[in-house]
Every structure is written in C-alpha cells, then in structure tokens.
mmCIF file of C-alpha atoms in Angstrom:
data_model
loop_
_atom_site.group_PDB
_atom_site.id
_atom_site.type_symbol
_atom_site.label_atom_id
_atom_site.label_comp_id
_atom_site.label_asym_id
_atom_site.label_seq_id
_atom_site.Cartn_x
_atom_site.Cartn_y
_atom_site.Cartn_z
ATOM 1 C CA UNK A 168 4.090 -16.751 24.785
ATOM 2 C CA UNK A 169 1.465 -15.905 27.889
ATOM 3 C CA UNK A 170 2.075 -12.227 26.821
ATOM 4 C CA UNK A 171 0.544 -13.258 23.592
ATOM 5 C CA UNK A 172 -2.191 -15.238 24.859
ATOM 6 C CA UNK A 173 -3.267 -13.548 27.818
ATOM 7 C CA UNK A 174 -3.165 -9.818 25.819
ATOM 8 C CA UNK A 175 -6.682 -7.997 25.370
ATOM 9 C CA UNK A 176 -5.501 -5.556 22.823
ATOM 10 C CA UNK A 177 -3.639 -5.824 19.320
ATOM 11 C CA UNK A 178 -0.441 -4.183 20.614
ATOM 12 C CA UNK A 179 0.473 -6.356 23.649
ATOM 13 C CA UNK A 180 -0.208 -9.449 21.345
ATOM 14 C CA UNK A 181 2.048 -8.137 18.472
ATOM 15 C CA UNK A 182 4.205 -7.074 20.956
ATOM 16 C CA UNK A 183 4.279 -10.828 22.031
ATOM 17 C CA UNK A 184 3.872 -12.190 18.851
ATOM 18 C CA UNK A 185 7.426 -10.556 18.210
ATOM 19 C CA UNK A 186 8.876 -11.864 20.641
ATOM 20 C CA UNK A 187 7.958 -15.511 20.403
ATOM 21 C CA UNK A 188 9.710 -15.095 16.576
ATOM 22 C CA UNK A 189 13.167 -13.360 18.176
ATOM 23 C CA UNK A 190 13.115 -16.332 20.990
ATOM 24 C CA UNK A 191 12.625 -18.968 18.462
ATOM 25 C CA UNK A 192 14.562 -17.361 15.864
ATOM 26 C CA UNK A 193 18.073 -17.539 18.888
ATOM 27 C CA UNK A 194 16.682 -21.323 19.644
ATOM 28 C CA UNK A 195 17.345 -22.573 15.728
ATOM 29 C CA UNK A 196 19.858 -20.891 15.514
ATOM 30 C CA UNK A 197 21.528 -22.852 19.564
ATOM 31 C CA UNK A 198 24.412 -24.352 17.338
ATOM 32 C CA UNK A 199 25.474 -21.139 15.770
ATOM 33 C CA UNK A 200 29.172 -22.505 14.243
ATOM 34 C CA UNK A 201 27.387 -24.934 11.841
ATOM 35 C CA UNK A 202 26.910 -22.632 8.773
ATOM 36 C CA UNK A 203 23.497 -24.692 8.679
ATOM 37 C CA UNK A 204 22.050 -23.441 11.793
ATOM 38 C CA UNK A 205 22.538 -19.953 10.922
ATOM 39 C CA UNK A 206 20.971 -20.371 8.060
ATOM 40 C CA UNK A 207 17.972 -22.197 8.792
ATOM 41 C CA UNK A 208 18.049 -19.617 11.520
ATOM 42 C CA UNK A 209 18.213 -16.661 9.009
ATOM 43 C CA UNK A 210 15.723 -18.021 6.663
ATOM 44 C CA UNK A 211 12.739 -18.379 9.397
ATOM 45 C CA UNK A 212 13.347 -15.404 10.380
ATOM 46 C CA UNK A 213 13.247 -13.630 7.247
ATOM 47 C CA UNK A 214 10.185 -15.629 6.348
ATOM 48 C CA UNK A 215 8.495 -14.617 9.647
ATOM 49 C CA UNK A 216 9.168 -10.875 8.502
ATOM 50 C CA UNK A 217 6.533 -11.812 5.522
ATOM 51 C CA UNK A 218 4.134 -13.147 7.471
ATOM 52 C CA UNK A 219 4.691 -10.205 9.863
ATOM 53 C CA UNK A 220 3.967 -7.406 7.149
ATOM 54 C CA UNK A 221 0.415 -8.557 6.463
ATOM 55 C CA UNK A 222 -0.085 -9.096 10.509
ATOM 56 C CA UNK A 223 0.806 -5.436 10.696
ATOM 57 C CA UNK A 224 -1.291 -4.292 7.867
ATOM 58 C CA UNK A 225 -4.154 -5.912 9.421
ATOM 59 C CA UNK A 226 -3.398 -4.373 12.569
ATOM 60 C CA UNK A 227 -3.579 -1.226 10.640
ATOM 61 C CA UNK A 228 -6.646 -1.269 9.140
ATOM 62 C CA UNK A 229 -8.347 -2.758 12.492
ATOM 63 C CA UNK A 230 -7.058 0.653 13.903
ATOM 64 C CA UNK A 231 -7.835 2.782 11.213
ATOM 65 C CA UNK A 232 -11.483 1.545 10.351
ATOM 66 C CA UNK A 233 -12.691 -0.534 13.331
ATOM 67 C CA UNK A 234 -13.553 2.770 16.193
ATOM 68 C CA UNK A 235 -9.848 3.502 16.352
ATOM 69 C CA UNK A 236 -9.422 1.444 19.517
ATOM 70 C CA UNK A 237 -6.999 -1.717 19.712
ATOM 71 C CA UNK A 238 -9.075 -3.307 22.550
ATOM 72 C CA UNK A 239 -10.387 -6.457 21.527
ATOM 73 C CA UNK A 240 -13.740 -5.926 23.345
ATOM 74 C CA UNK A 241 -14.400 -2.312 21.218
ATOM 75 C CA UNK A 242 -13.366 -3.915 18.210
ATOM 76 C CA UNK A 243 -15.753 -6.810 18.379
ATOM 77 C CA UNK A 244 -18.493 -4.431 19.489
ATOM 78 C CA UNK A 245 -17.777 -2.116 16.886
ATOM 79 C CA UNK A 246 -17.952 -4.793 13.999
ATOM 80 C CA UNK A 247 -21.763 -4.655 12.773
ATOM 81 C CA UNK A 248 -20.969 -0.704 11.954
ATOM 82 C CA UNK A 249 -18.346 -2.414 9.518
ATOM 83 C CA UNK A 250 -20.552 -5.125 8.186
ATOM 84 C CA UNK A 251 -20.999 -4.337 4.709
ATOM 85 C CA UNK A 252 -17.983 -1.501 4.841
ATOM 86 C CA UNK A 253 -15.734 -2.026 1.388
ATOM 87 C CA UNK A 254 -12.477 -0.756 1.035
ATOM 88 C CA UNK A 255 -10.553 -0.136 -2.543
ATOM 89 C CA UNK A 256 -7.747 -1.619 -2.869
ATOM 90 C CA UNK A 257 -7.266 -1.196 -6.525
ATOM 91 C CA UNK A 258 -9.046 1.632 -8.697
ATOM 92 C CA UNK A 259 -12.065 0.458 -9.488
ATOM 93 C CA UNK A 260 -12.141 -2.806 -7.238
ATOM 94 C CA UNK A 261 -14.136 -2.892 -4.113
ATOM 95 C CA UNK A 262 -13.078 -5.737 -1.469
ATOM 96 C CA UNK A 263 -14.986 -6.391 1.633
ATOM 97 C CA UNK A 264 -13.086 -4.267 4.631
ATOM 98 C CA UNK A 265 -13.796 -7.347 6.599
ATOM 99 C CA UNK A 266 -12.447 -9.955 4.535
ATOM 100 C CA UNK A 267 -9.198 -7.947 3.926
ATOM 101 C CA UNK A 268 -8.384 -7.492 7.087
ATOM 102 C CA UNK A 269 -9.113 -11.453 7.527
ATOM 103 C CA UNK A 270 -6.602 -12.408 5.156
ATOM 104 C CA UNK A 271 -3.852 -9.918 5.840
ATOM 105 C CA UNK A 272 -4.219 -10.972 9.865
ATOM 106 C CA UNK A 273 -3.929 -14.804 8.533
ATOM 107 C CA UNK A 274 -0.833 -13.906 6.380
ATOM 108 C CA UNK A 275 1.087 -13.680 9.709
ATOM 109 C CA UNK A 276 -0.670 -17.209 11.075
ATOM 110 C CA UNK A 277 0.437 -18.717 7.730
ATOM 111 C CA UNK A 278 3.928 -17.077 8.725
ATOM 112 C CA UNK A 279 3.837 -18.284 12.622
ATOM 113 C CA UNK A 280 2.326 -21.626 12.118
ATOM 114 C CA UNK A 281 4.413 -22.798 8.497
ATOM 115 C CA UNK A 282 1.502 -22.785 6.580
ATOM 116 C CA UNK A 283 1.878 -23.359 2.362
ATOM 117 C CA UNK A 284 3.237 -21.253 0.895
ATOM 118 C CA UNK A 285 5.123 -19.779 3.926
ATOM 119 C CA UNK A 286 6.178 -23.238 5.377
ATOM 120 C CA UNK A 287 9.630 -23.746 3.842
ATOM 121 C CA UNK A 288 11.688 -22.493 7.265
ATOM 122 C CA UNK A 289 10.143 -25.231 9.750
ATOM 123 C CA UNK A 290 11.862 -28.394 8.319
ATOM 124 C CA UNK A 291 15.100 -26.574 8.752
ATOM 125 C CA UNK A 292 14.601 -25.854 11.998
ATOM 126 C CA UNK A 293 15.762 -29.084 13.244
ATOM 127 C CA UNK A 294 19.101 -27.447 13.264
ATOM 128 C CA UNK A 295 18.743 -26.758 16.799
ATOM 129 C CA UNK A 296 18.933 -29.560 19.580
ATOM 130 C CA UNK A 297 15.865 -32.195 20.125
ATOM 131 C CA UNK A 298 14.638 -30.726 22.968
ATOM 132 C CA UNK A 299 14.679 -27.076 20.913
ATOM 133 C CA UNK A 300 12.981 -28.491 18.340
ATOM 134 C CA UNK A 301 10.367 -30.456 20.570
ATOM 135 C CA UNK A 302 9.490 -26.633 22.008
ATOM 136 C CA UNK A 303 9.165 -24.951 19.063
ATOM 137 C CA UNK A 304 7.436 -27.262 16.922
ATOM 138 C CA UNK A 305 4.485 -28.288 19.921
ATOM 139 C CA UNK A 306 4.295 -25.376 22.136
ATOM 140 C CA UNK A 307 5.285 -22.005 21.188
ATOM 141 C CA UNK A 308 5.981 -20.563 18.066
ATOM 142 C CA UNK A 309 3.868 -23.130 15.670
ATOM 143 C CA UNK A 310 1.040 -22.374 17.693
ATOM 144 C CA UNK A 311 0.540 -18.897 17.571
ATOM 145 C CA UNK A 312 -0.957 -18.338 14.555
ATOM 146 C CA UNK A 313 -3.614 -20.623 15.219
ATOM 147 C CA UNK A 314 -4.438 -19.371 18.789
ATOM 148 C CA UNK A 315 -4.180 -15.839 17.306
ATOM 149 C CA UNK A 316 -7.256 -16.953 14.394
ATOM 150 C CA UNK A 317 -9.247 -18.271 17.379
ATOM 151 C CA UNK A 318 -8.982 -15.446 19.078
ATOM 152 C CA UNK A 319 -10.499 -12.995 16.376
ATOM 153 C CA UNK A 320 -13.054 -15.845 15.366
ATOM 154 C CA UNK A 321 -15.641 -12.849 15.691
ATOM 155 C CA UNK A 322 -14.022 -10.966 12.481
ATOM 156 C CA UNK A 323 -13.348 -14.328 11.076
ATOM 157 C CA UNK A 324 -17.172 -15.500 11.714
ATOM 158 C CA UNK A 325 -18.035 -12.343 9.779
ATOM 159 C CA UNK A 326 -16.374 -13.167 6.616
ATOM 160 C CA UNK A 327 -17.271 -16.320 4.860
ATOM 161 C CA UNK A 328 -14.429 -15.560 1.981
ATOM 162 C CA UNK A 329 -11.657 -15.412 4.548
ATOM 163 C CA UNK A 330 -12.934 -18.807 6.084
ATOM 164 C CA UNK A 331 -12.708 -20.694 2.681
ATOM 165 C CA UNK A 332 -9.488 -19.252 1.739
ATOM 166 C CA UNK A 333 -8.185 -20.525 5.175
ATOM 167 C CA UNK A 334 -9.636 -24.129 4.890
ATOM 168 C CA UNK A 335 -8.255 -24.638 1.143
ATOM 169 C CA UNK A 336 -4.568 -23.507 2.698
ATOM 170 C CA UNK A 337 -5.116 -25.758 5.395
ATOM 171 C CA UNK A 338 -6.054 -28.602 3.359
ATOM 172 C CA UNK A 339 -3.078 -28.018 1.106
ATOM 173 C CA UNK A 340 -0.920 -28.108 3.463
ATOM 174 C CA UNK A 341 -1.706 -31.021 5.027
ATOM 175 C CA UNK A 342 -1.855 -33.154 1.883
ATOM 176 C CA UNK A 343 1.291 -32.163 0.417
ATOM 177 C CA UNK A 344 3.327 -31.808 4.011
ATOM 178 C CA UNK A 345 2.157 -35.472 4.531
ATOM 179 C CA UNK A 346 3.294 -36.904 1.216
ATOM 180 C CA UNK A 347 6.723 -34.999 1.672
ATOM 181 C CA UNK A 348 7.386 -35.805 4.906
ATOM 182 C CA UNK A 349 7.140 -40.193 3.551
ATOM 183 C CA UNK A 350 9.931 -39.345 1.316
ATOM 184 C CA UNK A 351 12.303 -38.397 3.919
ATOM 185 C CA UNK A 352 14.887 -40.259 5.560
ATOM 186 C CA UNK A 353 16.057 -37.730 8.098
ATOM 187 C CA UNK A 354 14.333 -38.999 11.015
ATOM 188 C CA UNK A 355 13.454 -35.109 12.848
ATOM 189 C CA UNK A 356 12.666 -33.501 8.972
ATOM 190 C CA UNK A 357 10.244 -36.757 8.879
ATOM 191 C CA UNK A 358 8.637 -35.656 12.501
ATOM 192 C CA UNK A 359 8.664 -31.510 11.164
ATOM 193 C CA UNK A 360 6.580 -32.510 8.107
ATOM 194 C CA UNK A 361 4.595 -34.701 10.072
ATOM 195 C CA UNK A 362 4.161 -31.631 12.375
ATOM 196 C CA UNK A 363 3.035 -29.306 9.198
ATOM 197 C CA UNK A 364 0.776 -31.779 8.284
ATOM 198 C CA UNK A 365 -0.886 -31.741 11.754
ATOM 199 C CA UNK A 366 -1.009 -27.920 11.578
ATOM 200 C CA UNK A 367 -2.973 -28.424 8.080
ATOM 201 C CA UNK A 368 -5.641 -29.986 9.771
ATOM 202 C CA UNK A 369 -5.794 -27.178 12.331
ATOM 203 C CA UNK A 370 -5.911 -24.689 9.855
ATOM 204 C CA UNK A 371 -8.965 -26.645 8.385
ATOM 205 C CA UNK A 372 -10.832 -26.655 11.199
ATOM 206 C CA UNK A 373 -10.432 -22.853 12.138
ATOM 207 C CA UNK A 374 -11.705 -22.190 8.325
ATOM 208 C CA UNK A 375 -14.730 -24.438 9.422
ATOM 209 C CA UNK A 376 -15.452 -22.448 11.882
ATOM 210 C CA UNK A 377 -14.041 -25.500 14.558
ATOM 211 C CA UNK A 378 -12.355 -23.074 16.516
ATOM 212 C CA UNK A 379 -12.759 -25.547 19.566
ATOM 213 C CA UNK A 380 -11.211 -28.836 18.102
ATOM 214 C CA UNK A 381 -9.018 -26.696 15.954
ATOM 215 C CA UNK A 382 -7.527 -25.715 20.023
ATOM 216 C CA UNK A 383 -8.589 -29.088 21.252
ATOM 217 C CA UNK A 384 -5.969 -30.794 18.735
ATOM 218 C CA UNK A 385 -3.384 -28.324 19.077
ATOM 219 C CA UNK A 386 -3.235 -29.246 22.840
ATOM 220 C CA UNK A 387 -2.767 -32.906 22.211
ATOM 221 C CA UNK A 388 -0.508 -32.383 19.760
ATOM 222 C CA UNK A 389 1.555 -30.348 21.955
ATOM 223 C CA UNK A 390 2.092 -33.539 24.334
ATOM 224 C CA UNK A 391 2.646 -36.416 21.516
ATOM 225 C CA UNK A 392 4.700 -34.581 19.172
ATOM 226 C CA UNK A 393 7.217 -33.274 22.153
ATOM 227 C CA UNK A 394 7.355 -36.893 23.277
ATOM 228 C CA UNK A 395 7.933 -38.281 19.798
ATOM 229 C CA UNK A 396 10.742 -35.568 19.335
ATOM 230 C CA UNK A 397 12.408 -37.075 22.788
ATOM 231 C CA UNK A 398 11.758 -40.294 21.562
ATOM 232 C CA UNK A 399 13.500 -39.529 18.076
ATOM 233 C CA UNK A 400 16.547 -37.519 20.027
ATOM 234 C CA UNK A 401 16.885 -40.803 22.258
ATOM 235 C CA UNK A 402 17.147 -43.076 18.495
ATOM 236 C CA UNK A 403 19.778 -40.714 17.241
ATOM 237 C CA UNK A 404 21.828 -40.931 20.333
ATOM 238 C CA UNK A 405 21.492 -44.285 20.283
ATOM 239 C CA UNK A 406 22.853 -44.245 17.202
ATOM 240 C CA UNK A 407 26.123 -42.075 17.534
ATOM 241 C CA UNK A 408 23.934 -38.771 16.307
ATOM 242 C CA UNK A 409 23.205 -40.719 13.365
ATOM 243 C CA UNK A 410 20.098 -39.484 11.828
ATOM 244 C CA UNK A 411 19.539 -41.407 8.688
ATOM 245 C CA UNK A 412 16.367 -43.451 9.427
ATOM 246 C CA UNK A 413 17.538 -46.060 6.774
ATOM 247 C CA UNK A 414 20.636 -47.257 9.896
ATOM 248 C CA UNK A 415 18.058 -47.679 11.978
ATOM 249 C CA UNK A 416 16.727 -51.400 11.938
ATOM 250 C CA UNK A 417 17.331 -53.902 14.686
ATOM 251 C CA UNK A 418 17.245 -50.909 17.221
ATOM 252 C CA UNK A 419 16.977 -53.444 20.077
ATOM 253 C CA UNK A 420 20.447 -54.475 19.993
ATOM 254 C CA UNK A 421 21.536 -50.766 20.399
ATOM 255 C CA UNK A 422 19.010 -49.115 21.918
ATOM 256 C CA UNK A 423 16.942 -52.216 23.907
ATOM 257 C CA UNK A 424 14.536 -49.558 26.000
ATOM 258 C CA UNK A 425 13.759 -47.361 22.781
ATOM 259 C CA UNK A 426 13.715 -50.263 20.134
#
C-alpha cells in the first residue's frame, strides 16, 4: 500500500497496485479449508483481473500517446499536446484519447474499490476473520482505486465525459448497495454493503471533481468502519460465532459491555 501511494510513475504504482490485490486476495482467503473462503477468495481475485485489464490498457495508451514517459510529472506536462488528440477505436468512430484513457484507468478503480458492476466479490469477503475484513474493507485494498483517481485528477479534470460516467457509477452504487445491504441479516455482509455504499459516495465526489472530500471521507471512514467491524466481531463472539442479526436482541444479558 505506501508503494502505491508514495509511487511517482505508472509502473511502481501498478507494481503496488498488484500487490495490494495478491495480499488481500491470501487475507480472504485466511480460512482456506472452508470451501467458502476459497471461493470468495477466487472470485475477487478473478474479478480484480477485470478491473486490472482496463488499468493496464490505460497504462498503455498513457505510454504510447502521452511523451512516452511513465513519470507522472511528464505526463501531466505533456497533456495540453493531447488536448483535443482522438483515437479510433472502431472504424469510423473517433473517441477523445483523453476520455479513453479516463475510463479504461477507472475500470481498475471500479475493480479495486467494488464499484457496480464490478462489486459482487466484496460482500464475500467476509470469509476471512473480523479483523481481516476490518483491513481490507477501511484501509487497503477498497481504497486504492479512489486514491489512484485522485491522483490523476489532472487527466480526469481534462475530460468532462469521464467525470459524468464516474459520478452516475458512483451514484448507482450507492443507492442500490444501500437498499441491499437493509435486506440482510448477516450482520458483517450488512457492514460490507454498508461499506459499498460509502464507497458510492466517494466515487461521486471524485466525478464532481471533490477530489478533497472524496479523500477527506475515505479517511474517516477508514476509522469508523474498522471500529464497527471490531464492534460486530465482539457481537458474534458474544454470540457463540453466531452471525444471524435476527439472535441478536437483548444483547445486554450476553454481551453487557457491547449491548
């Protein structure tokens, strides 16, 4: 994770960007005899791999169109030579080199940070243990995407397209995470789809151009969604590793602190 935020070029963050996924991909998968955990395990990282493929195209095209440097001081320097640059994607269609490189950079945030329709592999990443779950889902791996968008907000800022199309993902994924995540009675999948809903919001305020409440809420939700992760692990050891929130009225009698 500080490879990936403290990098200055595109190949020391995918580099770390990597290896947040393989870290977080051996943390799911902690309790690796439950067939469940290996697959929740399997299926984030496959999902990842998706996400990953457009991160690497973009990559690509930064190299192969933006001065041929991976710095990220020559490529922002080098952007008003790319401006108004097209690139054709399709015979005949023209799409703004800018805006595609946008999108295909966001396809691995939407990947990293479980946004629609790439979001199906965080709610079964409770698999692992509470405090496993508390790391990935407020500190690391959910919050890479998002940190990596704020860090190329001077492509971003250059493409108005790519900022819409991230606000309208954010703000589906919000809504919908938040009306999932009521139907629930799995205590942790409740707190994961309260977590995707969170990361909605961030996503909504990166495509408005927010970039500093967008980081300003992802380090607050760091600290209350790790404590309300402990606070969920202490309920379910309370309760004999029972998980269903429905068996958990009248707390005080089991768990007097907690309840």
């Amino acid at each position: 994770m500080l490879m990936l935020i403290m990098s200055n070029n595109f190949i020391q963050l995918f580099f770390g960007w990597e290896a947040v996924g393989l870290v977080s991909y051996l943390l799911i998968g902690f309790y690796f005899k439950r067939p469940s955990a290996t697959f929740a395990n399997l299926k984030a990282f496959l999902i990842n791999r998706v996400g990953d493929f457009g991160f690497l195209l973009g990559i690509g095209l930064v190299l192969a169109y933006f001065g041929g440097s991976l710095r990220y001081q020559d490529v922002f320097a080098y952007l008003p030579n790319v401006q108004n640059a097209t690139i054709q994607l399709f015979p005949g269609v023209e799409w703004s080199l800018i805006t595609v490189t946008c999108l295909l950079l966001f396809v691995g945030a939407m990947g990293k940070s479980a946004q629609f329709p790439l979001h199906v592999w965080l709610p079964d990443s409770m698999e692992g243990p509470t405090p496993i779950s508390a790391l990935i889902h407020a500190a690391t791996m959910v919050t890479a995407g998002l940190f990596m968008v704020s860090r190329m907000s001077p492509i971003y800022e250059m493409s108005s397209t790519a900022l819409s199309v991230i606000m309208v993902i954010g703000a589906i994924t919000a809504l919908f995470m938040g009306f999932l995540g009521v139907i629930q009675n799995d205590i942790k999948r409740v707190v994961a789809y309260s977590t995707l809903s969170q990361l909605g919001y961030m996503t909504v305020a990166l495509g408005a151009s927010a970039y500093s409440v967008a980081m300003f809420h992802v380090m607050t939700h760091a600290f209350f969604k790790a404590l309300l992760f402990l606070a969920a692990g202490s309920a379910i050891i309370g309760m004999h590793h029972d998980q269903d929130m429905r068996h958990m009225g009248n707390l005080k009698n089991t768990c007097r602190l907690l309840g």
